Amino acid sequence: MESIVKGASNAPHRSLYHALGMTVEEMDKPMIGIVSSYNEIVPGHVNLDKIVEAVRLGVAMAGGTPVVFPAIAVCDGIAMGHTGMKYSLVTRDLIADSTEAMAMAHGFDALVMVPNCDKNVPGLLMAAARLNIPTVFVSGGPMLAGRVGGKKRSLSSMFEAVGQYNAGKINACELEEFECKVCPTCGSCSGMYTANSMNCLTEVLGMGLRGNGTIPAVYASRIELAKHAGMAVMEMLRKNIRPRDIMTKEAFDNALTVDMALGCSTNSMLHLPAIAHECGIEINLDIANDISAKTPNLCHLAPAGPTYMEDLNEAGGVYAVMNELNKLGLLHTDCMTVTGKTVGENIAGCINLDPEVIRPVENPYSKTGGIAVLRGNLAPDGGVVKRSAVLPEMLVHKGPAKVFESEEEAQAAIDAGKIVAGDVVVIRYEGPKGGPGMREMLNPTSAIMGMGLGSSVALITDGRFSGATRGACIGHVSPEAASGGPIGVVRDGDIISINIPENKLELCISDEELAERMKNFTPKTKELSGYLKRYASMVSSGATGAIINK
């Protein structure tokens, strides 16, 4: 910042700062950009004005000049099931690009990122890696769980209730009770969905303070955390600790390890490779299986189980999970963090306060991690499933394909009762390029579960599923249909074999038949315009994080 405000040649710049009402004393201090994802349409962001104000106070108390600028945010829940969802994933790159532009144009000395929901966290982590100036993250925090019928509930319960209603299992009054009660506060939706997954993994990467992923949005301690984030960035500036000092290959190994233990959203397998790419680090999906093979799954938060983010917070949070894993020597404890201390120093003494929420490593839910990458002739470059949210009877499944060219086609068939026990629903042309935008598809997965077919029907797509999805739902199948992938030649009635323990996904036809189909296959195209047309022309495969690479 000094190069912009000091000296006679920069008097024009100072005149514009005076136009903002900024004093000479403020100009003499380090200028800290606070990236605010606040808006009035996303429940996870409607409280961020208060978080931002707390960050401002923290920065000022520690000797900096805070300056706020915005980032956009899309609510995946509101965008779900219609054209709006095509615009969700694509905002990750808009957020990264616009934040980079603002920070570089105005010469900030350091940044505090204030995201919360699905794409804002990875988008801002990507920007932090590019800019590589001292940066701290503080999210808006998770929503408290709702209560319906005396049980804790969340957004995934709401979507499944629609399936129950369509199947005649609940009436309109019961559906309305879910509608009014499952989302009782502001904050990111209360299960281990994508937003909370990424906020927890920001702690693990070392880019957020303790509690960033778990302290509920409505707790006063969330405001205290924001003040401490403002103070922490000033200390990072003094010590010259930068994002690429923190987000090393070892830090990403830690993130993948804790991802497996927490049972995070499958979308982490899109976002972690994209963030790592900005750090100059490549994450191959096979690394995920290698890490999963030696990492126990310790948590079954919603949608995998009956516990929620508030429960994880009370049990000791992410650091308690990390401390459990460290008993097995699974973490790189010498990685630097935004605290100025190492991972090992941060997690020392952070004990597990509730073995029902965080299983001890001696008694895990499973000896392998919560996410699996499947490969085979149907997914040569891989597909991703949240193994911890799959019923035991569906870990191995073989059944006939019911093929659909879009989410809407599949949803109509499910609602009409055309999907029966044993089927494998295949939804294609929903990938990064083919969608475009790789829509999350919580509607069809929730309908299947709500109708009672979760123990007998699998879903496969070159698109992706919500972090709120549970069941045998395999997404990110790559190459996608629009890029000429084998999922594009699957026919109704073809037998598909799923073996999650062995990481296999196979189309049960001969190699000769598959080769013949592929030879005669011409992918379908869509008429596109605007940003989606540009995005589709530039985006990479879901297997590499759906990054913009052209």
XYZ file of C-alpha atoms in Angstrom:
550
model
C 0.000 0.000 0.000
C 2.919 2.324 0.683
C 3.676 2.483 -3.050
C 0.203 3.952 -3.605
C -0.048 6.523 -0.799
C 3.489 7.788 -0.115
C 5.311 10.594 -1.908
C 4.357 13.573 -4.037
C 3.650 11.450 -7.101
C 0.846 9.698 -5.217
C -0.930 12.876 -4.146
C -3.749 12.104 -6.659
C -4.338 8.776 -4.950
C -4.454 10.466 -1.549
C -6.940 13.019 -2.842
C -9.308 10.168 -3.681
C -8.850 8.668 -0.230
C -9.747 12.069 1.207
C -12.900 11.867 -0.910
C -13.793 8.777 1.107
C -13.411 10.715 4.331
C -10.165 8.936 5.137
C -7.721 10.739 7.413
C -3.982 11.030 7.026
C -3.653 8.857 10.135
C -5.659 6.104 8.446
C -3.541 6.337 5.308
C -0.413 5.883 7.408
C -1.600 2.475 8.645
C -1.678 -0.832 6.735
C -4.839 -0.989 4.642
C -6.731 -4.261 5.165
C -9.358 -5.323 2.646
C -12.375 -7.081 4.126
C -14.173 -9.122 1.475
C -17.844 -9.204 2.474
C -20.175 -11.792 0.973
C -23.158 -10.130 2.678
C -26.496 -10.016 0.876
C -30.190 -10.198 1.747
C -31.156 -13.317 -0.252
C -28.835 -16.030 1.140
C -29.665 -17.248 4.693
C -26.001 -18.035 5.266
C -25.012 -14.480 4.377
C -27.705 -12.276 5.839
C -25.753 -11.986 9.110
C -22.405 -11.205 7.513
C -22.813 -7.461 7.999
C -22.387 -8.076 11.732
C -19.404 -10.374 11.147
C -17.794 -7.755 8.911
C -18.309 -5.017 11.505
C -16.629 -7.217 14.120
C -13.695 -7.846 11.752
C -13.405 -4.075 11.214
C -13.124 -3.566 14.961
C -10.487 -6.279 15.260
C -8.388 -4.797 12.464
C -8.649 -1.289 13.924
C -7.797 -2.472 17.443
C -4.667 -4.138 16.077
C -3.494 -1.048 14.216
C -4.869 -1.420 10.696
C -7.256 0.538 8.497
C -10.187 -1.708 7.473
C -11.834 -1.229 4.060
C -14.807 -3.351 2.975
C -15.618 -4.492 -0.560
C -18.158 -7.102 -1.743
C -18.312 -10.584 -3.227
C -21.417 -12.177 -4.738
C -23.103 -15.286 -3.352
C -25.717 -17.750 -4.618
C -27.901 -19.826 -2.279
C -27.761 -23.373 -3.621
C -30.979 -24.287 -1.824
C -32.918 -21.497 -3.498
C -31.250 -22.207 -6.861
C -31.961 -25.948 -6.597
C -34.036 -27.729 -9.237
C -34.233 -25.017 -11.908
C -32.062 -23.064 -14.349
C -30.640 -21.017 -11.486
C -28.517 -23.954 -10.372
C -26.510 -23.659 -13.588
C -25.224 -20.396 -12.123
C -24.004 -21.791 -8.809
C -20.658 -23.489 -9.446
C -19.751 -20.922 -12.076
C -19.778 -18.181 -9.421
C -16.743 -19.758 -7.772
C -14.575 -18.356 -10.562
C -16.408 -15.034 -10.682
C -15.738 -14.624 -6.968
C -12.063 -15.510 -7.331
C -11.576 -13.263 -10.363
C -13.395 -10.227 -8.973
C -11.645 -10.448 -5.606
C -8.263 -10.694 -7.310
C -9.147 -7.653 -9.428
C -10.277 -5.547 -6.460
C -7.293 -6.451 -4.294
C -4.720 -5.826 -7.017
C -6.332 -2.620 -8.257
C -6.322 -1.064 -4.796
C -3.073 -2.408 -3.386
C -4.327 -3.840 -0.096
C -1.667 -4.951 2.368
C -3.699 -7.907 3.653
C -7.201 -9.358 3.458
C -9.857 -10.849 5.691
C -12.275 -13.037 3.752
C -15.845 -13.258 5.069
C -17.654 -16.000 3.132
C -20.075 -18.684 4.256
C -21.831 -20.691 1.578
C -20.840 -23.255 -0.986
C -18.879 -21.385 -3.680
C -17.757 -18.371 -1.702
C -15.375 -20.285 0.517
C -13.460 -22.045 -2.296
C -13.704 -18.995 -4.563
C -12.098 -16.783 -1.937
C -9.488 -19.437 -1.085
C -8.585 -19.489 -4.790
C -8.237 -15.700 -4.744
C -6.116 -15.844 -1.589
C -3.738 -18.283 -3.260
C -3.406 -16.087 -6.343
C -2.837 -12.860 -4.423
C -0.575 -14.412 -1.788
C -0.817 -11.533 0.669
C -1.539 -12.174 4.378
C -5.135 -13.441 4.567
C -7.454 -14.820 7.261
C -10.871 -16.414 6.786
C -13.862 -16.064 9.092
C -17.196 -17.465 7.980
C -20.711 -16.525 9.016
C -21.214 -19.845 10.827
C -23.717 -22.688 10.575
C -27.466 -22.522 11.163
C -28.918 -24.209 14.221
C -30.836 -27.405 13.484
C -34.606 -27.195 13.319
C -36.981 -29.412 15.263
C -39.960 -31.291 13.847
C -41.770 -33.940 15.829
C -39.268 -33.640 18.668
C -36.320 -34.502 16.394
C -33.571 -32.317 15.015
C -34.020 -31.605 11.322
C -32.294 -29.716 8.519
C -32.672 -28.726 4.869
C -32.092 -32.287 3.638
C -35.063 -33.349 5.789
C -37.136 -30.714 3.981
C -36.317 -32.002 0.518
C -36.995 -35.588 1.599
C -40.316 -34.483 3.111
C -41.399 -33.408 -0.386
C -40.709 -36.966 -1.561
C -42.699 -38.313 1.373
C -45.588 -35.993 0.523
C -45.580 -37.033 -3.152
C -45.586 -40.686 -2.045
C -48.575 -40.061 0.251
C -46.563 -40.715 3.422
C -47.247 -37.304 4.986
C -50.036 -34.792 4.462
C -49.974 -31.109 3.497
C -50.058 -29.922 7.131
C -47.066 -32.080 8.013
C -45.193 -30.797 4.960
C -45.919 -27.229 6.035
C -44.550 -27.951 9.512
C -41.250 -29.032 7.939
C -41.285 -25.925 5.763
C -41.656 -23.616 8.757
C -39.257 -25.330 11.156
C -36.273 -26.963 9.430
C -34.326 -23.703 8.916
C -34.864 -21.785 12.170
C -31.964 -19.286 12.082
C -29.586 -17.556 9.722
C -26.391 -19.399 8.838
C -25.170 -22.087 6.479
C -27.556 -25.071 6.527
C -26.991 -27.148 9.633
C -25.638 -30.474 8.334
C -22.243 -31.440 6.948
C -23.220 -30.027 3.581
C -20.846 -28.268 1.187
C -20.707 -24.882 2.943
C -19.935 -26.352 6.350
C -17.567 -28.891 4.814
C -15.504 -26.141 3.208
C -15.571 -23.926 6.299
C -14.325 -26.848 8.409
C -11.629 -27.649 5.857
C -10.533 -23.995 5.925
C -9.645 -24.598 9.575
C -7.741 -27.736 8.594
C -5.856 -25.993 5.791
C -4.759 -23.447 8.376
C -6.544 -20.469 6.802
C -9.204 -20.007 9.510
C -9.120 -19.758 13.294
C -10.431 -22.478 15.589
C -14.229 -22.651 15.443
C -14.502 -21.114 11.979
C -16.378 -24.156 10.695
C -18.547 -24.981 13.692
C -19.481 -22.026 15.946
C -23.176 -21.382 15.148
C -24.062 -18.187 13.323
C -26.235 -16.925 16.168
C -23.687 -17.408 18.961
C -21.946 -14.376 20.455
C -18.679 -16.314 20.215
C -18.978 -16.018 16.412
C -18.661 -12.227 16.787
C -15.674 -12.688 19.084
C -14.101 -14.992 16.485
C -14.523 -12.295 13.837
C -12.752 -9.723 16.026
C -9.904 -12.154 16.590
C -9.678 -12.739 12.820
C -9.173 -9.009 12.328
C -6.431 -9.027 14.943
C -4.841 -12.177 13.505
C -4.404 -10.725 10.028
C -2.411 -7.825 11.472
C -0.108 -10.288 13.222
C 0.271 -12.229 9.956
C 1.200 -8.979 8.214
C 3.847 -8.244 10.826
C 5.272 -11.754 10.498
C 4.789 -11.850 6.698
C 2.885 -15.146 6.790
C 1.190 -15.662 3.431
C -1.401 -18.104 2.045
C 1.105 -20.133 0.056
C 3.208 -20.528 3.194
C 0.127 -22.147 4.726
C -1.575 -23.977 1.838
C 1.197 -26.444 1.056
C 0.918 -29.968 -0.327
C 1.047 -31.275 3.234
C -1.802 -28.947 4.223
C -3.949 -30.343 1.406
C -3.090 -33.878 2.543
C -4.362 -32.843 5.985
C -7.540 -31.434 4.437
C -8.242 -34.644 2.528
C -7.585 -36.686 5.666
C -9.981 -34.691 7.841
C -12.465 -34.644 4.958
C -12.558 -38.443 5.183
C -12.940 -38.423 8.958
C -15.732 -35.825 8.969
C -17.630 -37.341 6.031
C -17.662 -34.065 4.104
C -19.637 -33.232 0.977
C -18.537 -34.818 -2.302
C -18.194 -31.254 -3.580
C -14.972 -30.998 -1.601
C -13.549 -33.205 -4.354
C -14.277 -30.366 -6.793
C -13.086 -27.521 -4.616
C -9.893 -28.845 -3.013
C -8.273 -29.624 -6.410
C -9.278 -26.181 -7.709
C -7.810 -24.396 -4.677
C -4.660 -26.519 -4.826
C -4.305 -25.711 -8.529
C -4.123 -21.994 -7.674
C -1.322 -22.846 -5.236
C 0.595 -24.659 -7.966
C -0.260 -28.055 -6.447
C -2.058 -30.804 -8.378
C -4.387 -33.183 -6.520
C -5.110 -36.435 -8.337
C -8.386 -38.052 -7.281
C -6.543 -41.312 -6.662
C -4.827 -39.573 -3.736
C -8.267 -39.376 -2.120
C -8.648 -43.171 -2.174
C -5.131 -43.665 -0.847
C -5.868 -41.337 2.071
C -9.330 -42.827 2.591
C -7.868 -46.323 2.851
C -5.964 -45.375 6.009
C -8.340 -42.790 7.523
C -11.221 -43.819 9.807
C -14.607 -42.152 9.410
C -15.346 -40.617 12.816
C -18.443 -38.465 12.226
C -21.931 -39.066 10.845
C -23.385 -35.595 10.716
C -26.564 -34.919 8.733
C -27.364 -36.161 6.141
C -25.350 -39.273 7.082
C -26.616 -39.352 10.677
C -28.620 -37.593 13.392
C -26.005 -35.069 14.558
C -25.528 -31.490 13.386
C -22.910 -28.749 13.286
C -23.919 -27.429 16.706
C -23.239 -30.912 18.100
C -19.807 -31.045 16.473
C -19.051 -27.636 17.979
C -19.994 -28.810 21.476
C -17.932 -31.968 21.029
C -14.763 -29.946 20.486
C -15.050 -29.013 16.826
C -12.649 -29.638 13.993
C -9.555 -29.457 16.220
C -10.917 -32.314 18.349
C -11.359 -34.434 15.211
C -7.827 -33.568 14.158
C -6.486 -34.498 17.583
C -8.184 -37.896 17.324
C -6.598 -38.475 13.913
C -3.233 -37.391 15.254
C -3.310 -40.363 17.632
C -2.749 -42.456 14.497
C -0.080 -40.117 13.133
C -2.229 -39.236 10.118
C -1.592 -35.482 10.066
C 1.325 -33.284 9.095
C 1.588 -31.353 12.353
C 4.376 -28.990 11.342
C 2.252 -27.041 8.821
C 2.014 -23.273 9.441
C -1.400 -21.659 10.094
C -2.951 -18.183 10.374
C -2.403 -18.308 14.127
C 1.343 -18.087 13.562
C 1.567 -21.536 15.129
C 1.767 -24.999 13.615
C -1.094 -27.465 13.295
C 0.422 -29.512 16.100
C 0.585 -26.533 18.423
C -3.005 -25.543 17.581
C -4.608 -28.932 18.254
C -2.626 -29.864 21.355
C -5.028 -30.483 24.221
C -8.169 -30.220 22.068
C -9.925 -33.287 23.418
C -13.009 -35.071 22.149
C -15.842 -34.065 24.493
C -18.533 -36.339 23.039
C -17.647 -39.805 21.661
C -21.188 -40.128 20.275
C -20.582 -37.175 17.925
C -16.869 -37.707 17.259
C -16.088 -41.399 17.443
C -12.698 -42.209 18.981
C -10.232 -43.682 16.509
C -10.560 -46.985 18.386
C -14.279 -47.113 17.544
C -14.860 -45.484 14.141
C -17.979 -45.742 12.006
C -15.697 -47.387 9.467
C -11.985 -47.955 9.118
C -12.011 -46.128 5.795
C -12.955 -42.552 4.972
C -16.280 -40.943 4.171
C -15.652 -40.326 0.449
C -14.718 -42.816 -2.256
C -13.571 -42.278 -5.845
C -14.874 -44.994 -8.173
C -13.363 -45.976 -11.505
C -14.210 -48.379 -14.287
C -15.304 -48.421 -17.919
C -18.224 -46.119 -17.060
C -15.979 -43.606 -15.281
C -12.410 -43.907 -16.628
C -11.415 -40.633 -14.948
C -13.443 -41.289 -11.813
C -16.740 -40.681 -10.060
C -17.304 -39.595 -6.452
C -19.640 -40.932 -3.762
C -20.190 -39.994 -0.122
C -19.643 -43.510 1.173
C -20.483 -42.579 4.765
C -24.029 -41.638 3.695
C -24.720 -44.868 1.765
C -26.845 -47.572 3.372
C -24.867 -50.821 3.905
C -27.121 -52.766 1.533
C -26.301 -50.336 -1.300
C -22.508 -50.439 -1.029
C -22.626 -53.182 -3.657
C -25.434 -52.956 -6.202
C -26.189 -54.177 -9.703
C -29.245 -53.150 -11.676
C -30.729 -51.952 -14.979
C -30.120 -48.396 -16.146
C -32.915 -45.863 -16.538
C -31.313 -43.143 -18.639
C -32.259 -39.450 -18.670
C -30.794 -36.526 -20.588
C -31.409 -33.950 -17.846
C -32.387 -33.523 -14.213
C -35.888 -32.444 -15.242
C -36.485 -35.669 -17.198
C -35.318 -37.780 -14.273
C -37.426 -35.859 -11.761
C -40.550 -36.264 -13.886
C -40.000 -40.031 -14.091
C -39.429 -40.317 -10.337
C -42.554 -38.278 -9.564
C -44.568 -40.443 -11.976
C -43.542 -43.643 -10.195
C -41.486 -44.946 -13.133
C -38.438 -45.741 -10.974
C -38.657 -49.070 -9.155
C -36.530 -51.050 -6.720
C -33.258 -52.220 -8.259
C -32.994 -49.448 -10.863
C -29.875 -47.381 -11.509
C -30.935 -43.882 -12.518
C -28.445 -42.316 -14.963
C -28.611 -38.527 -15.454
C -26.243 -37.174 -18.094
C -25.445 -33.892 -19.859
C -25.335 -32.212 -16.442
C -21.529 -31.920 -16.173
C -19.410 -28.748 -16.070
C -19.502 -28.412 -19.854
C -22.734 -30.241 -20.667
C -25.016 -28.640 -18.076
C -23.337 -26.297 -18.259
C -22.446 -25.480 -14.675
C -22.676 -28.976 -13.156
C -25.946 -28.491 -11.292
C -26.387 -29.974 -7.839
C -29.299 -32.400 -7.956
C -30.846 -32.655 -4.515
C -34.420 -32.908 -5.798
C -34.160 -36.363 -7.444
C -31.977 -37.836 -4.694
C -34.311 -36.568 -1.975
C -37.362 -37.813 -3.854
C -35.841 -41.292 -4.036
C -35.131 -41.279 -0.297
C -38.499 -39.784 0.608
C -40.341 -42.427 -1.413
C -38.572 -45.200 0.483
C -36.344 -46.320 -2.410
C -33.015 -45.337 -0.846
C -32.195 -48.930 0.023
C -32.788 -50.233 -3.510
C -32.134 -47.492 -6.116
C -28.824 -45.890 -7.125
C -28.239 -42.634 -9.007
C -25.296 -41.863 -11.287
C -24.515 -38.576 -13.017
C -21.814 -36.597 -14.776
C -23.205 -33.676 -12.775
C -23.039 -33.473 -9.032
C -25.129 -33.951 -5.936
C -25.706 -31.609 -3.044
C -23.767 -31.989 0.175
C -27.235 -32.657 1.642
C -27.607 -35.779 -0.504
C -27.528 -39.232 1.035
C -27.762 -42.647 -0.548
C -25.947 -44.480 -3.347
C -25.510 -41.319 -5.401
C -22.393 -41.196 -7.581
C -21.518 -37.864 -9.147
C -18.701 -36.221 -11.110
C -18.613 -39.206 -13.524
C -15.797 -38.309 -15.899
C -15.337 -37.828 -18.769
C -18.817 -36.302 -18.968
C -21.236 -37.058 -21.787
C -20.699 -33.670 -23.434
C -16.972 -34.449 -23.685
C -17.571 -37.874 -25.226
C -17.473 -39.911 -22.023
C -18.858 -43.468 -21.814
C -21.823 -42.291 -19.725
C -23.092 -40.857 -23.013
C -23.574 -44.317 -24.572
C -25.426 -46.036 -21.724
C -28.813 -47.382 -22.864
C -32.007 -48.137 -20.977
C -31.778 -51.656 -19.570
C -27.977 -51.881 -19.569
C -26.776 -53.473 -16.356
C -24.573 -51.252 -14.214
C -22.424 -52.654 -11.420
C -21.489 -50.523 -8.397
C -18.943 -51.781 -5.880
C -18.063 -48.977 -3.471
C -15.760 -51.029 -1.175
C -13.682 -51.937 -4.253
C -13.984 -48.438 -5.802
C -15.506 -49.799 -9.020
C -18.196 -48.517 -11.400
C -18.803 -50.691 -14.451
C -21.135 -50.824 -17.443
C -21.725 -54.558 -17.910
C -21.191 -54.874 -21.648
C -18.260 -56.344 -23.560
C -15.227 -54.257 -24.457
C -16.097 -54.773 -28.118
C -19.666 -53.513 -27.663
C -18.466 -50.480 -25.718
C -15.862 -49.664 -28.375
C -18.499 -49.900 -31.102
C -20.884 -47.605 -29.248
C -18.123 -45.077 -28.588
C -17.077 -45.085 -32.248
C -20.590 -44.113 -33.303
C -21.209 -41.597 -30.501
C -21.654 -37.884 -31.177
C -22.278 -35.868 -27.997
C -25.328 -33.645 -27.922
C -24.864 -29.894 -27.867
C -26.952 -27.059 -26.439
C -27.590 -23.542 -27.655
C -25.967 -21.277 -25.086
C -25.473 -17.574 -24.602
C -23.906 -15.158 -22.124
C -21.682 -16.239 -19.291
C -22.699 -19.916 -19.485
C -21.524 -20.106 -23.108
C -18.147 -18.690 -22.152
C -17.901 -20.954 -19.095
C -18.738 -24.116 -21.076
C -16.010 -23.302 -23.595
C -13.336 -22.951 -20.904
C -14.137 -25.341 -18.056
C -12.200 -28.538 -17.383
C -13.503 -31.934 -16.278
C -15.083 -32.485 -12.887
C -12.222 -34.917 -12.256
C -9.779 -32.000 -12.187
C -11.957 -29.646 -10.147
C -13.938 -27.987 -12.970
C -11.283 -25.295 -13.244
C -11.140 -22.615 -15.929
C -8.151 -23.742 -17.954
C -8.397 -22.283 -21.444
